[in-house]
Amino acid sequence: MGKIYIEEKKLLFRRKDELTIIEPYGENCLRCRSTKNGKILDENWTVQDPVTKDSCVITGDEKKATITNGMMSATIEAGEIWYGGIITYYRNDQQILHTRFEGDYTNRNQHVEGDHYQISVVFDSNEGEHFYGMGQEQVDLFDRKGSTCQIIHFNTKSTLPVLYSSLGYGFFWNNPAPGRVETTRNHTMFVADSAYQADYFIYAGETPADVMKIYCDLTGYSPEFPRWAAGFWQCKLRYESQDELLNIAREYKKRGIPIDAIVIDYFHWTEQGEWKFDPKYWPDPKAMVDELKSMGIELIVSIWPTINPNSENYLEMSEGNMLIRTENGQYGTFDFYGQQTFIDVMNPETRKYVWQKVRENYYKYGIKTFWLDEAEPEVHPQQPSHLKYYLGNGSQVAQLYPYYYAKTFYDGLNAEGEQPVVLTRAAYPGSQKFGAIVWNGDIPSTFEALKESISSGLSMGMCGIPWWNSDIGGFLFGDIESDYFRELIVRWFQFGVFCPVMRLHGARKKQSDYVERHPGIIEPSGGDNEIWSFGEENYPILKELIELRERLKDYTCKYMDEASKTGAPIMRPMFWDYYNDEKCYTIEDQYFYGRDILFAPIYKQGCTEREVYLPEGEWINALSKEKVSGSQTIHAHAEINEFIAYIREGSEVLKCF
């Protein structure tokens, strides 16, 4: 039989083999921790100290007690031996979550090793509830209700165990262990494969914006977004040399096309694990940076966390335990131009060591923005329990890797007085505070992937990651001479205009396949990927879209500034501002860019028409300037050189179109 203890601002529930504590954590937020061990650990992982005051009130006795903190409350009922007990969570007076401590015959805590268990927390399902969040993966799914999700990172999948409920609350599973989430019709369940204790936050607000702000109070806010990053980014796999990259930048300027950033992708280095330019192909980095700056172009350089014994840094880093190790001692976790392993960014010594190399070989030339590829990291096979990190076994802490990868560069740049911005392929709760722009990985060049990218961007926004983008055109298998791709690239460019970051990238091919510009070079360039590469008919369309993006800079920066203060994403689901409109919770293929632009992308081959739902109010067609009343679904048309967007009546952003 369990027993409840009331301490100052804490409810404790003790029963056979289990200790549970519920306490306030800032305003309108409760934290629950539960363990089969004898004590609760004070481990916050990436969670910050409370930034607002709680209003905690506790009432009850050893059989039943309630803790109330603003809009959130939880009631614990101590049960008999055969059913253990119950915790019920409420938003105001509405029940939102209900979980039972079953008797001894359940397997919620299955022993793994030492004092770690596979932990499951199961809640009853609510009829009609919608869930949003859980990071990004290649699925055509924004509403997570009725689905399951594996908690793990790999290329194209970055899991953030955060949910927003249509009932007006948020849930953050504060366990960096791989696991899974089930938001099915019969229950909502979170599982950690190996953890000392269950740890989760439940928080509530009147609006989605209120709930997001509490989550960002817990995990942090994005820093100020630099104005240059709000423009167009040019990128490809890959520019092989300094001359090639500069010639592309010069051509953009010659043609009068606005361009704010250009990217040097991987294998510009001498060896994996040597963070420096190969002087054979990049002979004068400072002159390159200076010329780009004179053109108003920011240079971004790819960094990989891979390393192998051929690297000049390998022995020192290996002997210093600055690399990810394997529990069984064998070398190699990623076969890519030979067996590689990864640096262990969870180790503070690794972070300092790598930043000093980057500082010496890139930053001193004026390079201040970095592309953190392989941020998951991409181990093969994806078996976290095989890996040994500074903070523990991978089955317990693997999800933290992208967080500390971004922190490596944030801390280094911040110490130099810079405004950190990093482009990264994975994230974890809190990554946003390190200036992380996340993208959804090496996705294929298909219309299906375009549609899935809409869901990815919206989902990441609901996880507190407002800086997000995809490779415009997709990354893999794009044939730039095919009619299919030439249609796709236009529709994806239209989507890119209304993404937090507009970045063109991809491993392109032609009918003649890859072009080898420098014989014998490791990883030669793919096909051309500049906006004049996709046919004469497409060129003026794409140029006009980039010019529109340039005109939208003030608008974009306005909402990026809002994100840095409130956590509100600029890529917003329909229900963000229309949370009382039930229909807005069911629409997954249109969204708001900021408050005043409603964008409805076309994501099907050969399609020029689609339905668009306009919420209440008056709306202006961005292209035709036709006025339409809201609270209805309309039929919209857009030829290949057109897109579908509606502007809130009275908004000044209309003049940009």
mmCIF file of C-alpha atoms in Angstrom, residues 450 472-473 487-499 502 541-542 545-546 548-549 552 591 599-603 607 623 638-645:
data_model
loop_
_atom_site.group_PDB
_atom_site.id
_atom_site.type_symbol
_atom_site.label_atom_id
_atom_site.label_comp_id
_atom_site.label_asym_id
_atom_site.label_seq_id
_atom_site.Cartn_x
_atom_site.Cartn_y
_atom_site.Cartn_z
ATOM 1 C CA LEU A 450 8.340 18.199 -50.361
ATOM 2 C CA ILE A 472 15.333 23.297 -51.703
ATOM 3 C CA GLY A 473 14.758 20.687 -54.397
ATOM 4 C CA GLU A 487 8.717 21.420 -61.923
ATOM 5 C CA LEU A 488 9.705 20.241 -58.453
ATOM 6 C CA ILE A 489 12.420 22.868 -57.998
ATOM 7 C CA VAL A 490 9.961 25.696 -58.672
ATOM 8 C CA ARG A 491 7.372 24.391 -56.219
ATOM 9 C CA TRP A 492 10.082 23.813 -53.615
ATOM 10 C CA PHE A 493 11.469 27.316 -54.158
ATOM 11 C CA GLN A 494 7.982 28.671 -53.481
ATOM 12 C CA PHE A 495 7.944 26.704 -50.230
ATOM 13 C CA GLY A 496 11.466 27.945 -49.460
ATOM 14 C CA VAL A 497 10.377 31.581 -49.666
ATOM 15 C CA PHE A 498 8.028 30.925 -46.745
ATOM 16 C CA CYS A 499 10.465 28.914 -44.616
ATOM 17 C CA MET A 502 15.746 29.829 -47.690
ATOM 18 C CA ILE A 541 10.621 32.470 -61.927
ATOM 19 C CA LEU A 542 13.303 31.526 -59.414
ATOM 20 C CA LEU A 545 11.128 34.343 -55.866
ATOM 21 C CA ILE A 546 14.568 35.230 -54.462
ATOM 22 C CA LEU A 548 10.501 38.427 -53.079
ATOM 23 C CA ARG A 549 12.397 36.816 -50.231
ATOM 24 C CA LEU A 552 10.340 40.061 -47.040
ATOM 25 C CA TYR A 591 0.337 27.291 -42.535
ATOM 26 C CA PHE A 599 0.744 30.066 -47.424
ATOM 27 C CA ALA A 600 -0.749 27.014 -49.133
ATOM 28 C CA PRO A 601 2.041 25.176 -50.985
ATOM 29 C CA ILE A 602 1.452 23.054 -54.057
ATOM 30 C CA TYR A 603 3.220 19.735 -53.507
ATOM 31 C CA CYS A 607 -1.034 20.230 -59.919
ATOM 32 C CA LEU A 623 -0.798 37.948 -56.357
ATOM 33 C CA ALA A 638 -1.634 28.687 -59.316
ATOM 34 C CA GLU A 639 0.245 28.043 -62.535
ATOM 35 C CA ILE A 640 3.871 26.964 -62.253
ATOM 36 C CA ASN A 641 5.003 30.596 -62.070
ATOM 37 C CA GLU A 642 2.466 31.382 -59.333
ATOM 38 C CA PHE A 643 1.977 30.411 -55.706
ATOM 39 C CA ILE A 644 -0.961 30.545 -53.303
ATOM 40 C CA ALA A 645 -0.707 32.986 -50.426
#
